[in-house]
PDB file of C-alpha atoms in Angstrom:
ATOM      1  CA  UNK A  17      84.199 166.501  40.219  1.00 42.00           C
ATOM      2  CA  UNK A  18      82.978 166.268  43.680  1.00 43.00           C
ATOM      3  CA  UNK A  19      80.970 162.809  44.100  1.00 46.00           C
ATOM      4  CA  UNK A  20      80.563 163.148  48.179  1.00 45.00           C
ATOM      5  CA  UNK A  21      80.667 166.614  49.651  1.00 46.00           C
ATOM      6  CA  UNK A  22      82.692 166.524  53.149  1.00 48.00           C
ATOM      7  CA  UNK A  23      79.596 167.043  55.299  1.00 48.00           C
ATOM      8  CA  UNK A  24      78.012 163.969  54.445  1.00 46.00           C
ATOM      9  CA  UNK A  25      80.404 161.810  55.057  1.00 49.00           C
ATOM     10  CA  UNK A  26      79.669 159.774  58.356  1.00 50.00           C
ATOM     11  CA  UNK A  27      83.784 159.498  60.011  1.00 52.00           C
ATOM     12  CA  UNK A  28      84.975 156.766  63.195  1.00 50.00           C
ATOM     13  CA  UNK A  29      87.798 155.997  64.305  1.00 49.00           C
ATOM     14  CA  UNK A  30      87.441 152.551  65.189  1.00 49.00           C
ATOM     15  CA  UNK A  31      90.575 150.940  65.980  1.00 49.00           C
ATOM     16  CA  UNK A  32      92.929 148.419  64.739  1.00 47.00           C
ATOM     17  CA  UNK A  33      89.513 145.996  64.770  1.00 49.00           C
ATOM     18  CA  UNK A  34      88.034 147.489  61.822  1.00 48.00           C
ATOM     19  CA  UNK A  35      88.013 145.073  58.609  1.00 45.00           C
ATOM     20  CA  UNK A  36      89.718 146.625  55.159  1.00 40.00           C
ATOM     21  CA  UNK A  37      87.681 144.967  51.920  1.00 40.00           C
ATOM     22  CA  UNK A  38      87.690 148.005  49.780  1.00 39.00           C
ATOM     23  CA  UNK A  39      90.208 150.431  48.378  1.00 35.00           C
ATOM     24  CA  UNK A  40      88.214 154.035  46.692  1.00 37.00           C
ATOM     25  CA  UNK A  41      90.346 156.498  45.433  1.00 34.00           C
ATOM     26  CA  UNK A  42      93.094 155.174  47.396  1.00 35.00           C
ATOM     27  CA  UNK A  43      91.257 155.242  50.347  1.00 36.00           C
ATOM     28  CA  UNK A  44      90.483 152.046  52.539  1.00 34.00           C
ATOM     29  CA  UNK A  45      86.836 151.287  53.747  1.00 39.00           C
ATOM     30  CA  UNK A  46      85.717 148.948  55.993  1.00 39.00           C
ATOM     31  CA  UNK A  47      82.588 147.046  54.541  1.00 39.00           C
ATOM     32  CA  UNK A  48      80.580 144.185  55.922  1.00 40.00           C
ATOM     33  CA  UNK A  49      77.630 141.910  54.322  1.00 39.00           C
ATOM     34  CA  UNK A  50      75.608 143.904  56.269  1.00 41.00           C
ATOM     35  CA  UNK A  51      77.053 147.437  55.267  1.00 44.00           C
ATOM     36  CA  UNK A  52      76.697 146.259  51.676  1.00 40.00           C
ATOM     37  CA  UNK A  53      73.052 145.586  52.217  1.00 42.00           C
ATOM     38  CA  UNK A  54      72.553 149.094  53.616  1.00 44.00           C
ATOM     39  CA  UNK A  55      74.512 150.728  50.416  1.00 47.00           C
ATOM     40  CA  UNK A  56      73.155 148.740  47.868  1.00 40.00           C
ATOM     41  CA  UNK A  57      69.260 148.171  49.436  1.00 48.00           C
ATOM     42  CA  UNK A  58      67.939 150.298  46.663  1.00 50.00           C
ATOM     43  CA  UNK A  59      66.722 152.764  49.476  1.00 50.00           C
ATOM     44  CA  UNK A  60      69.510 155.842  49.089  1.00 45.00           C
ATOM     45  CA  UNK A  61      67.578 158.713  48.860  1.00 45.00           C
ATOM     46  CA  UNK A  62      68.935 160.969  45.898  1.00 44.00           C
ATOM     47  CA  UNK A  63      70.898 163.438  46.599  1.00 41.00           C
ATOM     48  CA  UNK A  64      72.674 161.499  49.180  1.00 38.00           C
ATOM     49  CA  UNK A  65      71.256 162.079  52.893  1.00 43.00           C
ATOM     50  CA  UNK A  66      68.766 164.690  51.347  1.00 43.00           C
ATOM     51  CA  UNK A  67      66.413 166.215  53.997  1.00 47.00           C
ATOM     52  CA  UNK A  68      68.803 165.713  56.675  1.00 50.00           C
ATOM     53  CA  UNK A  69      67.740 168.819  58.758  1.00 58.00           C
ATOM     54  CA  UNK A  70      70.166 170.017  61.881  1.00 61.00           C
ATOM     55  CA  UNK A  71      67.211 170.566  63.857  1.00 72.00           C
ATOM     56  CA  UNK A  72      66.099 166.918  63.085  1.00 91.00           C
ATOM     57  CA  UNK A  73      69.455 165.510  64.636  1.00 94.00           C
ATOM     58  CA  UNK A  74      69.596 165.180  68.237  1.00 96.00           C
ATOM     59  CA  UNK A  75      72.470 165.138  70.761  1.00 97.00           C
ATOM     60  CA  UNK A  76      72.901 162.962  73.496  1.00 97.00           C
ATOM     61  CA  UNK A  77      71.675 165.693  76.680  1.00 97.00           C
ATOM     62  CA  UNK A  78      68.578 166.981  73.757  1.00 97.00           C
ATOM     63  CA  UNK A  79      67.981 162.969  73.077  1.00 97.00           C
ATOM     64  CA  UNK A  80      67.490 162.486  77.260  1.00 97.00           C
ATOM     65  CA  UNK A  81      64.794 165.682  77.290  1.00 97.00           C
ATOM     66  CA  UNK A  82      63.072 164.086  74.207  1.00 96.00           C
ATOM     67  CA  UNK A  83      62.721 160.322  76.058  1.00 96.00           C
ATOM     68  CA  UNK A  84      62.219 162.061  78.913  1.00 96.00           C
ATOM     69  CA  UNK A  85      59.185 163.847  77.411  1.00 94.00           C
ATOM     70  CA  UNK A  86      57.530 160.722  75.767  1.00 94.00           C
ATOM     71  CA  UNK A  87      58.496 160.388  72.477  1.00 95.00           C
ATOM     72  CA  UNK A  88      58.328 157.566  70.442  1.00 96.00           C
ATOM     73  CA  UNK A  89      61.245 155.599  70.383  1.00 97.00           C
ATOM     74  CA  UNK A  90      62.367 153.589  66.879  1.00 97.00           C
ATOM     75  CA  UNK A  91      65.272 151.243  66.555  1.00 97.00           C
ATOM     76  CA  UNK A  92      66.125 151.171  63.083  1.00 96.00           C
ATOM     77  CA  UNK A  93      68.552 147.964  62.991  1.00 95.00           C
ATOM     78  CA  UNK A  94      68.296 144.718  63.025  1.00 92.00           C
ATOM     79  CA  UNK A  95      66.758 142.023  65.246  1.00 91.00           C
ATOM     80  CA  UNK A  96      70.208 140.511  66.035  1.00 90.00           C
ATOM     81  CA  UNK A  97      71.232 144.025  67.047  1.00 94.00           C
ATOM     82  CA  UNK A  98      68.858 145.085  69.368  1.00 95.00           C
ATOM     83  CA  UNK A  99      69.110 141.854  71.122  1.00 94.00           C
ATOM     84  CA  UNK A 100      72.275 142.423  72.810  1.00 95.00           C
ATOM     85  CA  UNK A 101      71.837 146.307  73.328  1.00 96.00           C
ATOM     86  CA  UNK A 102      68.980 148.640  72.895  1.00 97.00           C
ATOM     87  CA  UNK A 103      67.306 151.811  73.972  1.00 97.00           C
ATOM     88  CA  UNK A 104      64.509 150.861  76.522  1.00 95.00           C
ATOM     89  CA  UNK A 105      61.095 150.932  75.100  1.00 95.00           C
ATOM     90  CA  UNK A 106      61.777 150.996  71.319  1.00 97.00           C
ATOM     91  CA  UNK A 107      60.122 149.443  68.145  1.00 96.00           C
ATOM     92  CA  UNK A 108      62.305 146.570  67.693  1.00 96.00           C
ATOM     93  CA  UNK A 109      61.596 145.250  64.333  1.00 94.00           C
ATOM     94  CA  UNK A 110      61.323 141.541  64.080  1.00 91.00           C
ATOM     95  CA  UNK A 111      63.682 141.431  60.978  1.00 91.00           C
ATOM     96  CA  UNK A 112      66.508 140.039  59.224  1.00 86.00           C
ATOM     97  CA  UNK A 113      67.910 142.815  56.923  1.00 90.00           C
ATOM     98  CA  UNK A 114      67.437 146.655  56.957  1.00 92.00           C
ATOM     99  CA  UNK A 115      65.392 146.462  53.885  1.00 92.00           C
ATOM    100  CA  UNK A 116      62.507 143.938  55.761  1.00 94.00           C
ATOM    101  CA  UNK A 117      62.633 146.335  58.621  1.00 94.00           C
ATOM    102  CA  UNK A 118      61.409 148.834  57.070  1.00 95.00           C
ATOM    103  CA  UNK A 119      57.471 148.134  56.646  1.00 95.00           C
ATOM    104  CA  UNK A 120      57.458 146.746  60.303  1.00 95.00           C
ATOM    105  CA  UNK A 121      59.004 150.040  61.427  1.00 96.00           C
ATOM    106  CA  UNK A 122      55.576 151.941  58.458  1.00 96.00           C
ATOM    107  CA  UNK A 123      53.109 149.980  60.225  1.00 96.00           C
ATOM    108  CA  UNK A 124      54.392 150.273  64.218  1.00 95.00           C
ATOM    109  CA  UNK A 125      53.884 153.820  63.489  1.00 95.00           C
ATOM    110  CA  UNK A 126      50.511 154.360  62.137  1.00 92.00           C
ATOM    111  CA  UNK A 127      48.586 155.222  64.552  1.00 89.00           C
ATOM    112  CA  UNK A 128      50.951 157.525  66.382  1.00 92.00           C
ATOM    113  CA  UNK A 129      49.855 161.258  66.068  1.00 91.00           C
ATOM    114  CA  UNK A 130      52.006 163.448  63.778  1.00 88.00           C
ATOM    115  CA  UNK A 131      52.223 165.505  66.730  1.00 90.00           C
ATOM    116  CA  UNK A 132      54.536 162.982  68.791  1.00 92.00           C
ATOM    117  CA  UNK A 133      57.703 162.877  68.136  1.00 93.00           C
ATOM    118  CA  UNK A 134      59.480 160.153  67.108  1.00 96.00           C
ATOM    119  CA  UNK A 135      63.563 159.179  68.017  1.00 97.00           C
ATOM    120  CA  UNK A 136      65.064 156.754  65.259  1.00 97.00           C
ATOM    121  CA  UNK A 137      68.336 155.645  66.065  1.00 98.00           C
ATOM    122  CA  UNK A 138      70.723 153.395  64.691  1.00 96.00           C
ATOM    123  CA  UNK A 139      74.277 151.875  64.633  1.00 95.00           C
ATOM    124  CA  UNK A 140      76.072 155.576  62.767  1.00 93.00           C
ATOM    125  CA  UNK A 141      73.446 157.309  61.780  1.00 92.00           C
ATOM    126  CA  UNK A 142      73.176 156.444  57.641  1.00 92.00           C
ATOM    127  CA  UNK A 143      70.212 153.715  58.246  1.00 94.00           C
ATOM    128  CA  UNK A 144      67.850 156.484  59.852  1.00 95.00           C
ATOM    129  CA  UNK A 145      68.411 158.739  56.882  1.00 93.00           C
ATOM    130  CA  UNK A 146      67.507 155.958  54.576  1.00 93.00           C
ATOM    131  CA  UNK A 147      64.642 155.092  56.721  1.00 95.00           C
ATOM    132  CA  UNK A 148      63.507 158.827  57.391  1.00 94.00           C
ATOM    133  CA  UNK A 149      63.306 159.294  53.601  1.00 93.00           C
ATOM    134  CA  UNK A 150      61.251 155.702  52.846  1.00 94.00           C
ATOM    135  CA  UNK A 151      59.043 156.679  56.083  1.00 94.00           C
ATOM    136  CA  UNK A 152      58.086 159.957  54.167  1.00 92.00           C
ATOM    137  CA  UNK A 153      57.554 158.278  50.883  1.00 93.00           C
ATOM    138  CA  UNK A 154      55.004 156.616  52.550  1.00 93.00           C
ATOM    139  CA  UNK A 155      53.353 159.332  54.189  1.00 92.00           C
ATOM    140  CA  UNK A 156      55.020 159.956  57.559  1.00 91.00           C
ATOM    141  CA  UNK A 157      53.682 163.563  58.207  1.00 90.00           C
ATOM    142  CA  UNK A 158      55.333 163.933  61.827  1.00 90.00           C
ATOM    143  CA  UNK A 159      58.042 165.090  62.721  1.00 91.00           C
ATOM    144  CA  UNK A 160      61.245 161.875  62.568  1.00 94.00           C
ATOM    145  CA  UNK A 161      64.096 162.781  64.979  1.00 96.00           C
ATOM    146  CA  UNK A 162      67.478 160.883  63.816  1.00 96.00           C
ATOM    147  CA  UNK A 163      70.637 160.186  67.093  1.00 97.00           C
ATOM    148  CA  UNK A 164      73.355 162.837  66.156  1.00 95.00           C
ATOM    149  CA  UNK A 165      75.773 160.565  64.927  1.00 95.00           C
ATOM    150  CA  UNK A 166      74.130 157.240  66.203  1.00 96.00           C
ATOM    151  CA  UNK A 167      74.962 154.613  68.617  1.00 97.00           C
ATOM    152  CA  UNK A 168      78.690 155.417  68.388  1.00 95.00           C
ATOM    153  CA  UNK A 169      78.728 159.172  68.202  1.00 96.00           C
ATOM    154  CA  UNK A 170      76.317 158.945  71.472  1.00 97.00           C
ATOM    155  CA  UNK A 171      78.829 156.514  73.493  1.00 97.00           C
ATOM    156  CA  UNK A 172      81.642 159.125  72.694  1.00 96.00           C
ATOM    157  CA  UNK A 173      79.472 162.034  73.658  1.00 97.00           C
ATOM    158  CA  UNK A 174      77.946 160.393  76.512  1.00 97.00           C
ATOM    159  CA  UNK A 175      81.888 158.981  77.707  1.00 96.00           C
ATOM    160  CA  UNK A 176      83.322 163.223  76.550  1.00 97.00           C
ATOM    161  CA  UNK A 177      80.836 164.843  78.939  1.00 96.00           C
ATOM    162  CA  UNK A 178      80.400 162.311  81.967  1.00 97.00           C
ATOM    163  CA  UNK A 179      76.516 161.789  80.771  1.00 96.00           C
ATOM    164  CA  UNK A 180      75.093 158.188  81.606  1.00 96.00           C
ATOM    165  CA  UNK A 181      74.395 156.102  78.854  1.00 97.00           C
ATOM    166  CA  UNK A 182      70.528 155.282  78.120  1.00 98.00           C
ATOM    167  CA  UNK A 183      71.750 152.426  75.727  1.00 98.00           C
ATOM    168  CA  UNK A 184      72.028 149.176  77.412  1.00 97.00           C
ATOM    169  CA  UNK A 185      74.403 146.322  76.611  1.00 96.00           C
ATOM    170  CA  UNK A 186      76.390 146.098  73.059  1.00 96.00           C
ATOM    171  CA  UNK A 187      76.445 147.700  69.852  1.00 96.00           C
ATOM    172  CA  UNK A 188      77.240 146.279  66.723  1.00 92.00           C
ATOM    173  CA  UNK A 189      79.663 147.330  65.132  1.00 88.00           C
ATOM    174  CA  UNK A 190      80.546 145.492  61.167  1.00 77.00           C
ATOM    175  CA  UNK A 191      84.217 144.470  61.740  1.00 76.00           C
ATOM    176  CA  UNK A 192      85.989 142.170  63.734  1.00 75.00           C
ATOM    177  CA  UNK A 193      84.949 144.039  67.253  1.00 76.00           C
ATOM    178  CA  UNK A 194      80.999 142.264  66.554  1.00 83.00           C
ATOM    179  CA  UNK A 195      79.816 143.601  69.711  1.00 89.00           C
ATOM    180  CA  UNK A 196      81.043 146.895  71.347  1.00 92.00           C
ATOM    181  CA  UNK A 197      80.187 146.706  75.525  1.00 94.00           C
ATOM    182  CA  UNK A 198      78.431 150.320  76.388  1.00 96.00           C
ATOM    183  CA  UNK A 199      77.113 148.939  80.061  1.00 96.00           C
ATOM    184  CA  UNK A 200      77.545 145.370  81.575  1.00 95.00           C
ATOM    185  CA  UNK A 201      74.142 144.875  80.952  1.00 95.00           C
ATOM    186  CA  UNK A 202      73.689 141.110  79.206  1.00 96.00           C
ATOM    187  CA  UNK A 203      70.317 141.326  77.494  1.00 96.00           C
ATOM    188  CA  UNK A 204      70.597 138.681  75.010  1.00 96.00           C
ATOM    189  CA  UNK A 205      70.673 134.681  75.707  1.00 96.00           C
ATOM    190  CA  UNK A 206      73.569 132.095  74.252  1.00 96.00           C
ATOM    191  CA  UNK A 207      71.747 129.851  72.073  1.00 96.00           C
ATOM    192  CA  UNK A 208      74.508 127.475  72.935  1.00 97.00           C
ATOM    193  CA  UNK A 209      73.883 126.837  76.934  1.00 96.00           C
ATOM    194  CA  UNK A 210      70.892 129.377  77.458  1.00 97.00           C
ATOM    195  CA  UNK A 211      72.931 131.820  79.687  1.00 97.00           C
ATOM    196  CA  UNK A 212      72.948 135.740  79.436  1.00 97.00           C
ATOM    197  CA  UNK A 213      75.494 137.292  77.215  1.00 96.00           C
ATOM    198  CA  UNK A 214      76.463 140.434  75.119  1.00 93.00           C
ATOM    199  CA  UNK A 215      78.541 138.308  72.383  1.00 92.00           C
ATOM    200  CA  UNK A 216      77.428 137.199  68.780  1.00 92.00           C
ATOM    201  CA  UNK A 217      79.838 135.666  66.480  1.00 92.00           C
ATOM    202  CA  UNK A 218      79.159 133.749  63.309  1.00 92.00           C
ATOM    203  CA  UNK A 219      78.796 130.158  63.302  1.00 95.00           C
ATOM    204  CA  UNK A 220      82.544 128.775  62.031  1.00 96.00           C
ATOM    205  CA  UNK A 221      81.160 126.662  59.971  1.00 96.00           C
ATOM    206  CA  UNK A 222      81.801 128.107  56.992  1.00 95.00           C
ATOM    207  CA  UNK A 223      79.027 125.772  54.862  1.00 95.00           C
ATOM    208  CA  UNK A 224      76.877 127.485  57.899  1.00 95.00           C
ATOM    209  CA  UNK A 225      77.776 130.759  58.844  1.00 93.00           C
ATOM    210  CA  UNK A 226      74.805 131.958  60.754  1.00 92.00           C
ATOM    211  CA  UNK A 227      75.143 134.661  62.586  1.00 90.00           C
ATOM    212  CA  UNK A 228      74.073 133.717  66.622  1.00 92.00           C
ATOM    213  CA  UNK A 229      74.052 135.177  70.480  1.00 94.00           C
ATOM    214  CA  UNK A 230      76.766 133.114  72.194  1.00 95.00           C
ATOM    215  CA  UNK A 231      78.942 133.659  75.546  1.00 95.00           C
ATOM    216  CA  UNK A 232      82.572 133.474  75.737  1.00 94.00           C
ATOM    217  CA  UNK A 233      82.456 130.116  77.447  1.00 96.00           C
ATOM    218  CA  UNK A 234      80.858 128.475  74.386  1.00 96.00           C
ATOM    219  CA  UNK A 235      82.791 130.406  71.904  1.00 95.00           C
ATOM    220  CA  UNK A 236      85.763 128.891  73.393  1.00 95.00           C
ATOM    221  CA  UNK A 237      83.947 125.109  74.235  1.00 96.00           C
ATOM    222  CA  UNK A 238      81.945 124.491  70.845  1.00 96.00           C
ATOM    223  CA  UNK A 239      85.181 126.673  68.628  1.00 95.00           C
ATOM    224  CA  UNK A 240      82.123 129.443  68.351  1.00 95.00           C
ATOM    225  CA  UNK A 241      79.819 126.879  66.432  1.00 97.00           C
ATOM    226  CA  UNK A 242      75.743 126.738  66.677  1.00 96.00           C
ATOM    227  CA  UNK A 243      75.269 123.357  66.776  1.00 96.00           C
ATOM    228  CA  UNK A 244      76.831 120.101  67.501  1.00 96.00           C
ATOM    229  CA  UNK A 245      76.910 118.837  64.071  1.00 96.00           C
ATOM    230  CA  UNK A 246      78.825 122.505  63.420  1.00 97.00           C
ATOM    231  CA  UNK A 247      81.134 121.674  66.175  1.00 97.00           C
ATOM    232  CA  UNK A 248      81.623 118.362  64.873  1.00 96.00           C
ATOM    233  CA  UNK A 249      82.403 119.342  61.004  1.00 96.00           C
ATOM    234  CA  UNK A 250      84.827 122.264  62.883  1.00 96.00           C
ATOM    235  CA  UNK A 251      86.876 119.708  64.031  1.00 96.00           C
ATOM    236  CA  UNK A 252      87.464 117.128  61.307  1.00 96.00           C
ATOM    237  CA  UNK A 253      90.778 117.020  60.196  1.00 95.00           C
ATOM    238  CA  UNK A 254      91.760 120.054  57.575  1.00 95.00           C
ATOM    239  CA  UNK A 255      90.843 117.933  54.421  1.00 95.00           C
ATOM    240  CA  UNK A 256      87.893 116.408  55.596  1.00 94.00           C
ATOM    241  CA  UNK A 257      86.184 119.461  56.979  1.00 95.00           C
ATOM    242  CA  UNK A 258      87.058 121.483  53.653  1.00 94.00           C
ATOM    243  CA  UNK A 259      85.324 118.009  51.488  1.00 94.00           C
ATOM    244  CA  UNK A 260      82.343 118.550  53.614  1.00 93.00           C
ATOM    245  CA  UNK A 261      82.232 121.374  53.245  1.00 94.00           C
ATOM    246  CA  UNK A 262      82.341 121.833  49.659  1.00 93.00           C
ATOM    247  CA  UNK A 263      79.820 118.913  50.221  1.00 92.00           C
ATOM    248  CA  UNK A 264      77.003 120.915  51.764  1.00 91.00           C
ATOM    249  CA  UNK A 265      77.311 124.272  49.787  1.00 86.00           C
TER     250      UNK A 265
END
């Protein structure tokens, strides 16, 4: 019984960084939180990936004509994503999770012509499928271009053929890597001490845990908390922080 044919299966290698949570058929995956939410949103079109046209998919030299030409340009991730790296003049959604996104992203585009093209692009690629597909649903008659690959099969294409990156700053990657530098470019702020930076971590704090745009400086000074009173429960001694802990959960 074939559950996944080949061809839909979304591969990267991404180094000894990359988080193991789930064994399939003897097979290790790395899943996140976030990845979860993506699987398990509810928004999987059925048959997996259906509609996924080659002619829809663009590479990194055809994704430069189509910017270059005008076209309407869609991030389909998350706020905390785009923050620290981004295609220029995108939709950035306002939003929390994938699923919340996803109106924002309905409404941005309707007034834009079915004649215009539009460029949705995400972190691998799986997230414009899923958005394609909801975009139709809702009556999307134009014509919704997806990043061959996404984020990460454009840095390798871009790095393979000596093409300069359009994507600015980081991309977020779910394992331990967080952020993945593309260009030096520091678009996002530390909510720590207000300077630029390409870093988010989440708070250590585990009663906390929210995810925040920090610098290495305060990632080393405040033990990568977002708050004093995180920094402060951080550093009580082992049995006290895990009582308070407990405490505020």
């Amino acid at each position: 019984m074939t559950l996944l044919p080949s061809d839909n299966l979304r591969k990267s290698w991404g180094g000894g960084g990359c988080s193991m949570k789930v064994r399939l058929f003897g097979v290790w995956l790395g899943v996140s939180r976030a990845g979860a939410q993506v699987a398990a949103g509810g928004l999987i079109p059925e048959p997996l990936l259906e509609d996924e046209a080659d002619d829809l998919l663009l590479d990194a030299e055809k994704w430069h004509e189509a910017m270059d030409r005008g076209a309407v340009l869609v991030d389909v991730r998350n706020e905390y994503e785009s923050e620290v790296g981004r295609f220029e003049g995108a939709i950035r959604p306002d939003a929390g999770t994938f699923r919340e996104s996803l109106p924002v992203i309905r409404d941005a585009l309707r007034d834009v012509e079915p004649s215009k093209p539009v460029l949705m692009y995400c972190t691998g690629g799986i997230r414009c499928v899923k958005a394609a597909a909801y975009l139709r649903k809702e009556g999307h008659t134009g014509k919704l271009f997806q990043l061959k690959d996404g984020i990460i099969g454009y840095v390798k294409e871009c790095r393979r053929r000596g093409l300069p990156s359009r994507f600015v700053g980081s991309n977020v990657v779910f394992d331990d890597r967080r952020a993945e530098p593309v260009t030096d470019h520091k678009l996002a702020t530390c909510q720590r001490c207000r300077d630029p930076t390409s870093e988010i971590a989440n708070c250590t704090n585990d009663a906390c845990n929210r995810l925040l745009t920090i610098c290495p400086g305060c990632i080393e000074k405040t033990k990568s908390t977002c708050s004093d009173r995180c920094q402060a429960i951080v550093q009580l001694p082992v049995d006290e922080y895990r009582s308070k802990v407990k405490e505020l959960l």
